[in-house]
PDB file of C-alpha atoms in Angstrom:
ATOM      1  CA  MET A   8      12.388 117.809 -38.932  1.00 48.00           C
ATOM      2  CA  SER A   9       8.948 118.316 -37.457  1.00 46.00           C
ATOM      3  CA  TYR A  10       8.045 121.316 -35.307  1.00 45.00           C
ATOM      4  CA  ARG A  11       4.720 119.807 -34.239  1.00 49.00           C
ATOM      5  CA  CYS A  12       4.177 120.324 -30.518  1.00 49.00           C
ATOM      6  CA  PRO A  13       1.727 117.980 -28.708  1.00 51.00           C
ATOM      7  CA  PHE A  14       1.128 120.547 -26.007  1.00 50.00           C
ATOM      8  CA  PHE A  15       1.032 124.344 -25.753  1.00 54.00           C
ATOM      9  CA  VAL A  16       3.096 126.448 -23.438  1.00 54.00           C
ATOM     10  CA  ARG A  17       1.666 129.933 -22.961  1.00 62.00           C
ATOM     11  CA  LEU A  18       3.729 133.124 -23.173  1.00 68.00           C
ATOM     12  CA  ASP A  19       3.770 135.431 -20.249  1.00 73.00           C
ATOM     13  CA  GLU A  20       0.898 137.865 -20.726  1.00 79.00           C
ATOM     14  CA  ASP A  21       3.231 140.781 -19.869  1.00 84.00           C
ATOM     15  CA  ILE A  22       6.086 139.795 -22.178  1.00 85.00           C
ATOM     16  CA  LEU A  23       6.117 143.196 -23.875  1.00 89.00           C
ATOM     17  CA  GLN A  24       6.549 144.917 -20.518  1.00 90.00           C
ATOM     18  CA  ASP A  25       9.644 142.867 -19.643  1.00 89.00           C
ATOM     19  CA  PRO A  26      12.638 145.273 -19.692  1.00 92.00           C
ATOM     20  CA  GLU A  27      14.906 142.677 -21.378  1.00 92.00           C
ATOM     21  CA  VAL A  28      12.310 142.113 -24.098  1.00 92.00           C
ATOM     22  CA  GLN A  29      11.878 145.884 -24.549  1.00 94.00           C
ATOM     23  CA  SER A  30      15.637 146.341 -24.852  1.00 94.00           C
ATOM     24  CA  PHE A  31      15.744 143.462 -27.361  1.00 95.00           C
ATOM     25  CA  ILE A  32      12.944 145.044 -29.430  1.00 96.00           C
ATOM     26  CA  GLU A  33      14.905 148.279 -29.513  1.00 96.00           C
ATOM     27  CA  ASP A  34      17.906 146.387 -30.909  1.00 94.00           C
ATOM     28  CA  CYS A  35      16.141 144.006 -33.330  1.00 96.00           C
ATOM     29  CA  GLY A  36      12.624 145.305 -33.823  1.00 96.00           C
ATOM     30  CA  PHE A  37       9.530 143.161 -33.998  1.00 95.00           C
ATOM     31  CA  GLU A  38      11.214 141.056 -36.673  1.00 96.00           C
ATOM     32  CA  GLY A  39      13.696 139.968 -34.050  1.00 96.00           C
ATOM     33  CA  LEU A  40      10.912 139.313 -31.526  1.00 95.00           C
ATOM     34  CA  GLY A  41       9.132 137.131 -34.061  1.00 94.00           C
ATOM     35  CA  VAL A  42      12.312 135.158 -34.617  1.00 96.00           C
ATOM     36  CA  TYR A  43      12.887 134.812 -30.862  1.00 95.00           C
ATOM     37  CA  LEU A  44       9.331 133.570 -30.300  1.00 92.00           C
ATOM     38  CA  SER A  45       9.595 131.236 -33.209  1.00 92.00           C
ATOM     39  CA  LEU A  46      12.809 129.778 -31.807  1.00 93.00           C
ATOM     40  CA  LEU A  47      11.060 129.168 -28.491  1.00 89.00           C
ATOM     41  CA  THR A  48       8.471 127.045 -30.304  1.00 86.00           C
ATOM     42  CA  MET A  49      11.095 125.272 -32.406  1.00 88.00           C
ATOM     43  CA  VAL A  50      13.158 124.032 -29.520  1.00 86.00           C
ATOM     44  CA  ARG A  51      10.621 121.252 -29.077  1.00 82.00           C
ATOM     45  CA  ALA A  52      12.123 119.532 -32.137  1.00 85.00           C
ATOM     46  CA  TYR A  53      15.476 119.324 -30.351  1.00 87.00           C
ATOM     47  CA  GLU A  54      14.467 116.943 -27.585  1.00 84.00           C
ATOM     48  CA  SER A  55      17.505 114.834 -28.240  1.00 85.00           C
ATOM     49  CA  THR A  56      19.863 117.673 -27.270  1.00 85.00           C
ATOM     50  CA  ASP A  57      17.784 118.670 -24.209  1.00 84.00           C
ATOM     51  CA  TYR A  58      16.002 121.391 -26.171  1.00 86.00           C
ATOM     52  CA  MET A  59      19.214 123.188 -27.247  1.00 92.00           C
ATOM     53  CA  ILE A  60      19.642 124.142 -30.869  1.00 95.00           C
ATOM     54  CA  PRO A  61      23.092 123.474 -32.328  1.00 96.00           C
ATOM     55  CA  TYR A  62      24.743 126.546 -33.927  1.00 96.00           C
ATOM     56  CA  GLU A  63      25.344 124.359 -36.997  1.00 96.00           C
ATOM     57  CA  LYS A  64      21.608 124.576 -37.687  1.00 96.00           C
ATOM     58  CA  ILE A  65      21.709 128.370 -38.168  1.00 97.00           C
ATOM     59  CA  PRO A  66      22.344 128.286 -41.955  1.00 97.00           C
ATOM     60  CA  PHE A  67      19.348 125.951 -42.379  1.00 97.00           C
ATOM     61  CA  LEU A  68      17.106 127.983 -40.098  1.00 97.00           C
ATOM     62  CA  ALA A  69      18.107 131.278 -41.699  1.00 97.00           C
ATOM     63  CA  ARG A  70      17.499 130.020 -45.249  1.00 97.00           C
ATOM     64  CA  LYS A  71      14.573 127.619 -44.906  1.00 95.00           C
ATOM     65  CA  VAL A  72      12.640 128.788 -41.868  1.00 95.00           C
ATOM     66  CA  PHE A  73      13.193 132.582 -41.559  1.00 97.00           C
ATOM     67  CA  SER A  74      14.108 133.489 -45.122  1.00 97.00           C
ATOM     68  CA  MET A  75      16.868 135.796 -43.928  1.00 97.00           C
ATOM     69  CA  SER A  76      20.608 135.948 -44.125  1.00 97.00           C
ATOM     70  CA  GLU A  77      22.652 133.772 -41.823  1.00 97.00           C
ATOM     71  CA  LYS A  78      24.388 136.963 -40.608  1.00 98.00           C
ATOM     72  CA  ARG A  79      21.013 138.536 -39.638  1.00 97.00           C
ATOM     73  CA  LEU A  80      19.901 135.437 -37.738  1.00 98.00           C
ATOM     74  CA  LYS A  81      23.247 135.229 -35.876  1.00 97.00           C
ATOM     75  CA  THR A  82      22.836 138.903 -34.965  1.00 97.00           C
ATOM     76  CA  ILE A  83      19.332 138.299 -33.593  1.00 98.00           C
ATOM     77  CA  ILE A  84      20.521 135.273 -31.586  1.00 97.00           C
ATOM     78  CA  LYS A  85      23.451 137.236 -30.234  1.00 97.00           C
ATOM     79  CA  LYS A  86      21.122 140.076 -29.199  1.00 96.00           C
ATOM     80  CA  CYS A  87      18.813 137.499 -27.510  1.00 95.00           C
ATOM     81  CA  GLN A  88      21.799 136.331 -25.506  1.00 96.00           C
ATOM     82  CA  GLU A  89      22.892 139.856 -24.610  1.00 95.00           C
ATOM     83  CA  ASN A  90      19.373 140.591 -23.359  1.00 94.00           C
ATOM     84  CA  ASN A  91      19.276 137.298 -21.343  1.00 93.00           C
ATOM     85  CA  LEU A  92      16.519 135.799 -23.531  1.00 93.00           C
ATOM     86  CA  LEU A  93      18.628 132.948 -24.815  1.00 95.00           C
ATOM     87  CA  ASP A  94      21.517 131.098 -23.266  1.00 94.00           C
ATOM     88  CA  TYR A  95      24.764 129.788 -24.814  1.00 95.00           C
ATOM     89  CA  LEU A  96      26.603 126.510 -24.235  1.00 95.00           C
ATOM     90  CA  ASN A  97      29.886 125.333 -25.639  1.00 96.00           C
ATOM     91  CA  ASP A  98      30.137 121.590 -24.967  1.00 94.00           C
ATOM     92  CA  ASP A  99      33.551 120.276 -26.098  1.00 92.00           C
ATOM     93  CA  GLY A 100      33.571 122.641 -29.136  1.00 94.00           C
ATOM     94  CA  LYS A 101      29.952 122.057 -30.056  1.00 95.00           C
ATOM     95  CA  GLU A 102      27.939 125.278 -29.621  1.00 96.00           C
ATOM     96  CA  TYR A 103      24.285 125.562 -28.715  1.00 96.00           C
ATOM     97  CA  PHE A 104      21.759 128.264 -28.023  1.00 94.00           C
ATOM     98  CA  TYR A 105      18.689 127.639 -25.933  1.00 91.00           C
ATOM     99  CA  SER A 106      16.266 129.034 -23.418  1.00 90.00           C
ATOM    100  CA  LEU A 107      16.875 127.600 -19.951  1.00 87.00           C
ATOM    101  CA  ARG A 108      13.393 128.516 -18.901  1.00 83.00           C
ATOM    102  CA  ARG A 109      11.731 126.922 -21.935  1.00 80.00           C
ATOM    103  CA  ALA A 110      13.963 123.845 -21.674  1.00 75.00           C
ATOM    104  CA  ASN A 111      12.908 123.409 -18.062  1.00 78.00           C
ATOM    105  CA  GLU A 112       9.225 123.765 -19.021  1.00 77.00           C
ATOM    106  CA  LEU A 113       9.656 121.126 -21.764  1.00 75.00           C
ATOM    107  CA  LEU A 114      11.567 118.726 -19.522  1.00 73.00           C
ATOM    108  CA  LYS A 115       8.894 119.069 -16.854  1.00 80.00           C
ATOM    109  CA  ALA A 116       6.160 118.401 -19.397  1.00 73.00           C
ATOM    110  CA  GLN A 117       8.090 115.389 -20.679  1.00 73.00           C
ATOM    111  CA  GLU A 118       8.306 114.068 -17.126  1.00 79.00           C
ATOM    112  CA  VAL A 119       4.565 114.540 -16.624  1.00 78.00           C
ATOM    113  CA  ARG A 120       3.851 112.718 -19.908  1.00 71.00           C
ATOM    114  CA  GLN A 121       6.073 109.807 -18.832  1.00 75.00           C
ATOM    115  CA  LYS A 122       4.316 109.550 -15.443  1.00 79.00           C
ATOM    116  CA  GLN A 123       0.880 109.672 -17.100  1.00 78.00           C
ATOM    117  CA  SER A 124       1.977 106.997 -19.604  1.00 75.00           C
ATOM    118  CA  ALA A 125       3.293 104.746 -16.800  1.00 74.00           C
ATOM    119  CA  GLY A 126       0.032 105.224 -14.875  1.00 74.00           C
ATOM    120  CA  GLY A 127      -1.974 104.382 -17.982  1.00 76.00           C
ATOM    121  CA  ARG A 128       0.020 101.160 -18.566  1.00 76.00           C
ATOM    122  CA  LYS A 129      -0.445 100.239 -14.888  1.00 75.00           C
ATOM    123  CA  GLY A 130      -4.198 100.851 -15.041  1.00 75.00           C
ATOM    124  CA  MET A 131      -4.517  98.885 -18.280  1.00 77.00           C
ATOM    125  CA  LYS A 132      -2.601  95.968 -16.720  1.00 74.00           C
ATOM    126  CA  ILE A 133      -4.962  95.958 -13.738  1.00 76.00           C
ATOM    127  CA  ARG A 134      -8.031  96.068 -15.968  1.00 76.00           C
ATOM    128  CA  TYR A 135      -6.635  93.287 -18.186  1.00 76.00           C
ATOM    129  CA  GLU A 136      -5.734  91.034 -15.248  1.00 78.00           C
ATOM    130  CA  SER A 137      -9.151  91.531 -13.607  1.00 76.00           C
ATOM    131  CA  LYS A 138     -10.929  90.514 -16.871  1.00 73.00           C
ATOM    132  CA  SER A 139      -8.782  87.441 -17.501  1.00 66.00           C
ATOM    133  CA  GLY A 140      -8.974  86.122 -13.916  1.00 58.00           C
TER     134      GLY A 140
END
């Protein structure tokens, strides 16, 4: 699984002044904030699930990405949800956590890339036809 992101989405410059983030930091410390921000960057790898991370990935993420216990990661994710930083979805028994705001940003960026790609193909076709005619 690759976490490479072809574009960069900036954080709000006043993220530390957000009351929900401040409450979250009180609950989980800056370790929790680091996990939360890391999860926001990782959702890019979950394009196939509309940028939602399946709960079944928690053991892998805890062990291989964050080097922490599964219990600690679950606690951080739960606190993110309680502080309205992450959302939860149960889709026919399959559980996901995600950031609606981040997912919308990524879906919008995906739409822009698709439009740019279509425009590029159209322009290339016009150039090719004008040279061959």
